[in-house]
Amino acid sequence: MITWLRIGLIVIALFAVTLILLPFQLVGLLFDLKIRRRVPRYWHRAACWLLGIRIHLHGHLEYRRPLMLAANHVSWKDILVLGAVADVVYIAKAEVADWPIFGTLAKLQKSIFVMREQKRRTGEQVNEIAERMKAGEIVVLFPEGTTSDGNRLMEVKSSLFGAAAAAAPYTSEGVVHVQPVALAYTRVHGMAMGRFHRPIAAWPGDIELVPHLMGVLKEGALDVDVAFGETVDFRTGDNRKHLSQAITSRIRRMLIRHLRGRDYESV
């Protein structure tokens, strides 16, 4: 009974926060004001607080622009976590736009929806990414292309870094700064998270969204380490596969360090 009461209060509080912030975001979107970048951060922070997601930062966000963040992808909670840390915009597959709730939220944040199957639209989509980065927006890419179980970094698709490669020539200095980010969900209720609780943090995709969301609401009190790594400067003419390898290595190194408490070299 108490659990359901708490869930009800969380839903009501999140709905109230949404109603308060929504008018500001709609005005920002209508007139393309910079406020549209900041409002989502307040919403994400409120959502993380209400859901009991505690964020621990390691390192710092790159100050140079244009900036692309490349992060491992564990769950929809990654969106809340990164959105609470910085004013970011996400590159998402086109199907996300049609998802209930999450699709609406993605549109309100002005996410960049890409259709990977439609090659004829690649140039158009890349131009949008380049323009957004040139305008100072921080673009987030999940190079695995899917979610994982949170215990490891899945295969990174170098093709997804094509956005950085294609955008570099359109930037003022012909460079895109790509910073690796590792998201490690480490504790639940203050205790080290074992494999039993891993499904609470991770959302591999074969689990129905509503039951998974209810599980998160029931448990709460998740700790996540957000580690910012050394930035790679990707310049016009550089090899995107080399970029992919460098970013992959750095994400994996940081992920293992925070999940297992030891350095990559010792594994």
mmCIF file of C-alpha atoms in Angstrom:
data_model
loop_
_atom_site.group_PDB
_atom_site.id
_atom_site.type_symbol
_atom_site.label_atom_id
_atom_site.label_comp_id
_atom_site.label_asym_id
_atom_site.label_seq_id
_atom_site.Cartn_x
_atom_site.Cartn_y
_atom_site.Cartn_z
ATOM 1 C CA MET A 1 0.000 0.000 0.000
ATOM 2 C CA ILE A 2 2.781 2.408 0.979
ATOM 3 C CA THR A 3 4.688 1.554 -2.216
ATOM 4 C CA TRP A 4 1.695 2.359 -4.432
ATOM 5 C CA LEU A 5 1.068 5.563 -2.488
ATOM 6 C CA ARG A 6 4.673 6.622 -3.092
ATOM 7 C CA ILE A 7 4.381 5.804 -6.810
ATOM 8 C CA GLY A 8 1.196 7.848 -7.005
ATOM 9 C CA LEU A 9 2.875 10.842 -5.353
ATOM 10 C CA ILE A 10 5.846 10.574 -7.747
ATOM 11 C CA VAL A 11 3.566 10.539 -10.791
ATOM 12 C CA ILE A 12 1.528 13.499 -9.505
ATOM 13 C CA ALA A 13 4.667 15.500 -8.658
ATOM 14 C CA LEU A 14 6.248 14.797 -12.053
ATOM 15 C CA PHE A 15 3.027 15.775 -13.800
ATOM 16 C CA ALA A 16 2.954 19.026 -11.814
ATOM 17 C CA VAL A 17 6.563 19.845 -12.719
ATOM 18 C CA THR A 18 5.756 19.149 -16.370
ATOM 19 C CA LEU A 19 2.768 21.494 -16.317
ATOM 20 C CA ILE A 20 4.878 24.264 -14.760
ATOM 21 C CA LEU A 21 7.763 23.977 -17.229
ATOM 22 C CA LEU A 22 5.801 23.111 -20.373
ATOM 23 C CA PRO A 23 4.675 26.678 -21.263
ATOM 24 C CA PHE A 24 8.268 27.953 -21.094
ATOM 25 C CA GLN A 25 9.491 25.124 -23.315
ATOM 26 C CA LEU A 26 6.704 25.604 -25.858
ATOM 27 C CA VAL A 27 7.500 29.322 -26.141
ATOM 28 C CA GLY A 28 11.194 28.489 -26.494
ATOM 29 C CA LEU A 29 10.458 26.011 -29.278
ATOM 30 C CA LEU A 30 8.049 28.361 -31.051
ATOM 31 C CA PHE A 31 10.568 31.218 -31.235
ATOM 32 C CA ASP A 32 13.726 29.036 -31.142
ATOM 33 C CA LEU A 33 14.940 30.703 -27.948
ATOM 34 C CA LYS A 34 17.922 29.446 -25.947
ATOM 35 C CA ILE A 35 15.586 28.786 -23.037
ATOM 36 C CA ARG A 36 14.454 25.624 -24.854
ATOM 37 C CA ARG A 37 17.901 24.152 -24.108
ATOM 38 C CA ARG A 38 17.769 24.948 -20.397
ATOM 39 C CA VAL A 39 14.211 24.010 -19.456
ATOM 40 C CA PRO A 40 14.716 20.259 -20.130
ATOM 41 C CA ARG A 41 17.637 20.230 -17.667
ATOM 42 C CA TYR A 42 15.365 21.406 -14.857
ATOM 43 C CA TRP A 43 12.775 18.777 -15.798
ATOM 44 C CA HIS A 44 15.383 16.005 -15.913
ATOM 45 C CA ARG A 45 16.800 17.041 -12.567
ATOM 46 C CA ALA A 46 13.349 16.954 -11.008
ATOM 47 C CA ALA A 47 12.648 13.558 -12.582
ATOM 48 C CA CYS A 48 15.924 12.104 -11.274
ATOM 49 C CA TRP A 49 15.223 13.448 -7.787
ATOM 50 C CA LEU A 50 11.680 12.087 -7.737
ATOM 51 C CA LEU A 51 12.769 8.674 -9.051
ATOM 52 C CA GLY A 52 15.592 8.493 -6.525
ATOM 53 C CA ILE A 53 18.408 8.520 -9.098
ATOM 54 C CA ARG A 54 21.534 9.930 -7.460
ATOM 55 C CA ILE A 55 24.172 11.199 -9.869
ATOM 56 C CA HIS A 56 27.904 11.161 -9.063
ATOM 57 C CA LEU A 57 30.091 13.112 -11.486
ATOM 58 C CA HIS A 58 33.687 12.238 -12.346
ATOM 59 C CA GLY A 59 35.744 14.534 -14.530
ATOM 60 C CA HIS A 60 34.136 17.481 -16.254
ATOM 61 C CA LEU A 61 32.202 18.379 -19.352
ATOM 62 C CA GLU A 62 34.356 19.636 -22.235
ATOM 63 C CA TYR A 63 34.083 23.427 -22.496
ATOM 64 C CA ARG A 64 35.005 23.702 -26.177
ATOM 65 C CA ARG A 65 32.413 23.731 -28.931
ATOM 66 C CA PRO A 66 31.157 22.204 -31.173
ATOM 67 C CA LEU A 67 30.802 19.215 -28.856
ATOM 68 C CA MET A 68 29.469 15.707 -29.308
ATOM 69 C CA LEU A 69 29.139 13.347 -26.338
ATOM 70 C CA ALA A 70 29.484 9.615 -27.054
ATOM 71 C CA ALA A 71 28.072 7.492 -24.218
ATOM 72 C CA ASN A 72 27.298 3.858 -23.524
ATOM 73 C CA HIS A 73 23.566 3.162 -23.484
ATOM 74 C CA VAL A 74 21.999 1.209 -20.625
ATOM 75 C CA SER A 75 18.428 2.434 -20.369
ATOM 76 C CA TRP A 76 15.972 5.260 -20.960
ATOM 77 C CA LYS A 77 17.257 6.550 -17.611
ATOM 78 C CA ASP A 78 20.446 7.613 -19.411
ATOM 79 C CA ILE A 79 18.362 10.358 -21.037
ATOM 80 C CA LEU A 80 17.314 11.673 -17.637
ATOM 81 C CA VAL A 81 20.813 11.438 -16.184
ATOM 82 C CA LEU A 82 22.690 13.188 -18.998
ATOM 83 C CA GLY A 83 19.858 15.680 -19.388
ATOM 84 C CA ALA A 84 20.175 16.563 -15.698
ATOM 85 C CA VAL A 85 23.918 17.144 -16.016
ATOM 86 C CA ALA A 86 24.033 19.406 -19.080
ATOM 87 C CA ASP A 87 21.911 21.146 -21.701
ATOM 88 C CA VAL A 88 22.029 18.411 -24.328
ATOM 89 C CA VAL A 89 20.127 17.257 -27.390
ATOM 90 C CA TYR A 90 19.941 13.614 -28.423
ATOM 91 C CA ILE A 91 20.385 11.822 -31.725
ATOM 92 C CA ALA A 92 17.601 9.237 -31.757
ATOM 93 C CA LYS A 93 16.299 6.721 -34.245
ATOM 94 C CA ALA A 94 13.152 7.852 -36.009
ATOM 95 C CA GLU A 95 10.952 5.211 -34.330
ATOM 96 C CA VAL A 96 11.418 6.908 -30.951
ATOM 97 C CA ALA A 97 9.244 9.796 -32.149
ATOM 98 C CA ASP A 98 6.237 7.440 -32.169
ATOM 99 C CA TRP A 99 6.822 5.970 -28.708
ATOM 100 C CA PRO A 100 4.208 6.853 -26.067
ATOM 101 C CA ILE A 101 5.375 9.445 -23.511
ATOM 102 C CA PHE A 102 9.064 9.168 -24.446
ATOM 103 C CA GLY A 103 8.374 10.222 -28.026
ATOM 104 C CA THR A 104 6.544 13.332 -26.860
ATOM 105 C CA LEU A 105 9.318 14.194 -24.423
ATOM 106 C CA ALA A 106 11.924 13.688 -27.154
ATOM 107 C CA LYS A 107 10.067 16.091 -29.448
ATOM 108 C CA LEU A 108 9.752 18.670 -26.686
ATOM 109 C CA GLN A 109 13.516 18.508 -26.239
ATOM 110 C CA LYS A 110 13.917 18.906 -30.005
ATOM 111 C CA SER A 111 15.815 15.659 -30.429
ATOM 112 C CA ILE A 112 17.379 14.921 -33.802
ATOM 113 C CA PHE A 113 15.559 11.968 -35.343
ATOM 114 C CA VAL A 114 17.532 10.030 -37.930
ATOM 115 C CA MET A 115 16.301 7.480 -40.457
ATOM 116 C CA ARG A 116 19.248 5.142 -40.864
ATOM 117 C CA GLU A 117 17.585 3.125 -43.619
ATOM 118 C CA GLN A 118 16.914 6.119 -45.868
ATOM 119 C CA LYS A 119 20.333 6.934 -47.319
ATOM 120 C CA ARG A 120 18.900 9.736 -49.456
ATOM 121 C CA ARG A 121 18.150 11.744 -46.312
ATOM 122 C CA THR A 122 21.606 11.307 -44.771
ATOM 123 C CA GLY A 123 22.909 14.655 -46.019
ATOM 124 C CA GLU A 124 19.854 16.485 -44.732
ATOM 125 C CA GLN A 125 20.152 14.888 -41.293
ATOM 126 C CA VAL A 126 23.882 15.516 -41.045
ATOM 127 C CA ASN A 127 23.355 19.163 -41.943
ATOM 128 C CA GLU A 128 20.900 19.491 -39.083
ATOM 129 C CA ILE A 129 23.381 17.912 -36.646
ATOM 130 C CA ALA A 130 26.149 20.215 -37.883
ATOM 131 C CA GLU A 131 23.953 23.304 -37.609
ATOM 132 C CA ARG A 132 22.870 22.402 -34.089
ATOM 133 C CA MET A 133 26.479 21.914 -32.977
ATOM 134 C CA LYS A 134 27.586 25.119 -34.681
ATOM 135 C CA ALA A 135 24.881 26.910 -32.692
ATOM 136 C CA GLY A 136 26.535 25.674 -29.483
ATOM 137 C CA GLU A 137 24.249 22.767 -28.701
ATOM 138 C CA ILE A 138 25.771 19.645 -27.149
ATOM 139 C CA VAL A 139 24.747 16.616 -29.200
ATOM 140 C CA VAL A 140 24.612 13.174 -27.539
ATOM 141 C CA LEU A 141 25.275 10.014 -29.528
ATOM 142 C CA PHE A 142 24.847 6.445 -28.260
ATOM 143 C CA PRO A 143 27.264 4.656 -30.635
ATOM 144 C CA GLU A 144 26.202 1.149 -29.602
ATOM 145 C CA GLY A 145 22.953 1.838 -31.427
ATOM 146 C CA THR A 146 20.939 -0.015 -28.771
ATOM 147 C CA THR A 147 20.703 -0.538 -25.008
ATOM 148 C CA SER A 148 22.767 -3.078 -23.072
ATOM 149 C CA ASP A 149 22.584 -4.913 -19.745
ATOM 150 C CA GLY A 150 24.836 -2.268 -18.195
ATOM 151 C CA ASN A 151 27.649 -4.714 -17.384
ATOM 152 C CA ARG A 152 29.683 -4.140 -20.514
ATOM 153 C CA LEU A 153 30.078 -2.001 -23.580
ATOM 154 C CA MET A 154 28.509 -3.617 -26.616
ATOM 155 C CA GLU A 155 29.931 -3.394 -30.112
ATOM 156 C CA VAL A 156 30.264 0.217 -31.164
ATOM 157 C CA LYS A 157 29.108 1.001 -34.695
ATOM 158 C CA SER A 158 31.722 3.235 -36.300
ATOM 159 C CA SER A 159 29.165 4.210 -38.950
ATOM 160 C CA LEU A 160 27.257 6.197 -36.329
ATOM 161 C CA PHE A 161 30.259 8.500 -36.000
ATOM 162 C CA GLY A 162 29.572 9.494 -39.579
ATOM 163 C CA ALA A 163 27.604 12.393 -38.108
ATOM 164 C CA ALA A 164 30.804 13.836 -36.622
ATOM 165 C CA ALA A 165 32.793 13.111 -39.788
ATOM 166 C CA ALA A 166 30.246 14.762 -42.026
ATOM 167 C CA ALA A 167 29.635 17.689 -39.688
ATOM 168 C CA ALA A 168 33.305 18.633 -39.219
ATOM 169 C CA PRO A 169 33.670 20.422 -42.603
ATOM 170 C CA TYR A 170 30.651 22.586 -41.790
ATOM 171 C CA THR A 171 32.085 23.894 -38.507
ATOM 172 C CA SER A 172 34.080 27.120 -38.317
ATOM 173 C CA GLU A 173 37.434 25.429 -37.582
ATOM 174 C CA GLY A 174 36.766 22.131 -39.341
ATOM 175 C CA VAL A 175 36.767 20.193 -36.070
ATOM 176 C CA VAL A 176 34.238 18.425 -33.854
ATOM 177 C CA HIS A 177 35.205 17.729 -30.239
ATOM 178 C CA VAL A 178 34.008 14.238 -29.285
ATOM 179 C CA GLN A 179 34.000 13.428 -25.574
ATOM 180 C CA PRO A 180 33.497 9.856 -24.272
ATOM 181 C CA VAL A 181 31.106 9.411 -21.364
ATOM 182 C CA ALA A 182 30.629 6.269 -19.256
ATOM 183 C CA LEU A 183 27.363 5.650 -17.405
ATOM 184 C CA ALA A 184 27.748 3.089 -14.634
ATOM 185 C CA TYR A 185 24.778 2.200 -12.419
ATOM 186 C CA THR A 186 26.507 1.013 -9.269
ATOM 187 C CA ARG A 187 24.178 0.914 -6.261
ATOM 188 C CA VAL A 188 20.577 0.344 -5.258
ATOM 189 C CA HIS A 189 19.431 1.569 -1.843
ATOM 190 C CA GLY A 190 23.076 2.349 -1.102
ATOM 191 C CA MET A 191 24.235 -1.251 -1.579
ATOM 192 C CA ALA A 192 26.456 -2.518 -4.382
ATOM 193 C CA MET A 193 24.328 -3.585 -7.331
ATOM 194 C CA GLY A 194 24.674 -7.269 -8.230
ATOM 195 C CA ARG A 195 23.230 -9.104 -11.205
ATOM 196 C CA PHE A 196 19.924 -9.605 -9.372
ATOM 197 C CA HIS A 197 19.203 -5.863 -9.376
ATOM 198 C CA ARG A 198 20.767 -5.174 -12.758
ATOM 199 C CA PRO A 199 17.377 -5.324 -14.600
ATOM 200 C CA ILE A 200 16.282 -2.315 -12.544
ATOM 201 C CA ALA A 201 19.081 -0.217 -13.997
ATOM 202 C CA ALA A 202 19.222 -1.729 -17.467
ATOM 203 C CA TRP A 203 16.573 -1.951 -20.139
ATOM 204 C CA PRO A 204 17.902 -4.316 -22.853
ATOM 205 C CA GLY A 205 14.812 -3.797 -24.977
ATOM 206 C CA ASP A 206 13.210 -7.242 -24.744
ATOM 207 C CA ILE A 207 11.441 -6.194 -21.540
ATOM 208 C CA GLU A 208 8.087 -4.426 -21.733
ATOM 209 C CA LEU A 209 8.401 -0.736 -20.903
ATOM 210 C CA VAL A 210 5.533 -0.430 -18.399
ATOM 211 C CA PRO A 211 6.603 -3.346 -16.122
ATOM 212 C CA HIS A 212 10.181 -2.067 -16.238
ATOM 213 C CA LEU A 213 9.070 1.462 -15.356
ATOM 214 C CA MET A 214 7.002 0.154 -12.462
ATOM 215 C CA GLY A 215 10.015 -1.786 -11.194
ATOM 216 C CA VAL A 216 12.084 1.391 -11.165
ATOM 217 C CA LEU A 217 9.333 3.321 -9.366
ATOM 218 C CA LYS A 218 8.996 0.586 -6.732
ATOM 219 C CA GLU A 219 12.717 0.361 -6.018
ATOM 220 C CA GLY A 220 14.047 3.905 -6.427
ATOM 221 C CA ALA A 221 17.336 4.935 -4.809
ATOM 222 C CA LEU A 222 19.671 4.176 -7.713
ATOM 223 C CA ASP A 223 23.229 5.504 -7.838
ATOM 224 C CA VAL A 224 24.856 6.236 -11.176
ATOM 225 C CA ASP A 225 28.429 7.301 -11.880
ATOM 226 C CA VAL A 226 28.819 9.664 -14.835
ATOM 227 C CA ALA A 227 32.444 9.751 -15.965
ATOM 228 C CA PHE A 228 33.662 12.273 -18.540
ATOM 229 C CA GLY A 229 36.751 11.134 -20.425
ATOM 230 C CA GLU A 230 39.478 12.757 -22.465
ATOM 231 C CA THR A 231 38.116 14.486 -25.547
ATOM 232 C CA VAL A 232 39.112 13.438 -29.059
ATOM 233 C CA ASP A 233 39.409 16.238 -31.610
ATOM 234 C CA PHE A 234 38.001 14.958 -34.886
ATOM 235 C CA ARG A 235 39.094 17.064 -37.855
ATOM 236 C CA THR A 236 38.070 17.160 -41.472
ATOM 237 C CA GLY A 237 39.737 14.252 -43.258
ATOM 238 C CA ASP A 238 40.306 12.135 -40.137
ATOM 239 C CA ASN A 239 39.287 8.476 -40.164
ATOM 240 C CA ARG A 240 36.009 7.837 -38.340
ATOM 241 C CA LYS A 241 37.052 4.232 -37.567
ATOM 242 C CA HIS A 242 40.059 5.564 -35.667
ATOM 243 C CA LEU A 243 37.700 7.900 -33.821
ATOM 244 C CA SER A 244 35.424 4.966 -33.003
ATOM 245 C CA GLN A 245 38.341 2.894 -31.673
ATOM 246 C CA ALA A 246 39.632 5.717 -29.476
ATOM 247 C CA ILE A 247 36.198 6.506 -28.046
ATOM 248 C CA THR A 248 35.384 2.816 -27.494
ATOM 249 C CA SER A 249 38.602 2.247 -25.591
ATOM 250 C CA ARG A 250 38.029 5.215 -23.311
ATOM 251 C CA ILE A 251 34.388 4.415 -22.564
ATOM 252 C CA ARG A 252 35.220 0.776 -21.791
ATOM 253 C CA ARG A 253 38.097 1.805 -19.541
ATOM 254 C CA MET A 254 35.931 4.186 -17.512
ATOM 255 C CA LEU A 255 32.968 1.798 -17.378
ATOM 256 C CA ILE A 256 35.037 -1.060 -15.957
ATOM 257 C CA ARG A 257 36.704 1.270 -13.462
ATOM 258 C CA HIS A 258 33.406 2.404 -11.998
ATOM 259 C CA LEU A 259 31.528 -0.883 -12.215
ATOM 260 C CA ARG A 260 34.263 -3.104 -10.817
ATOM 261 C CA GLY A 261 36.474 -0.704 -8.969
ATOM 262 C CA ARG A 262 39.599 -1.540 -10.938
ATOM 263 C CA ASP A 263 41.419 -0.245 -13.970
ATOM 264 C CA TYR A 264 41.000 -1.600 -17.482
ATOM 265 C CA GLU A 265 44.644 -2.728 -17.639
ATOM 266 C CA SER A 266 44.109 -5.152 -14.740
ATOM 267 C CA VAL A 267 41.214 -6.940 -16.481
#
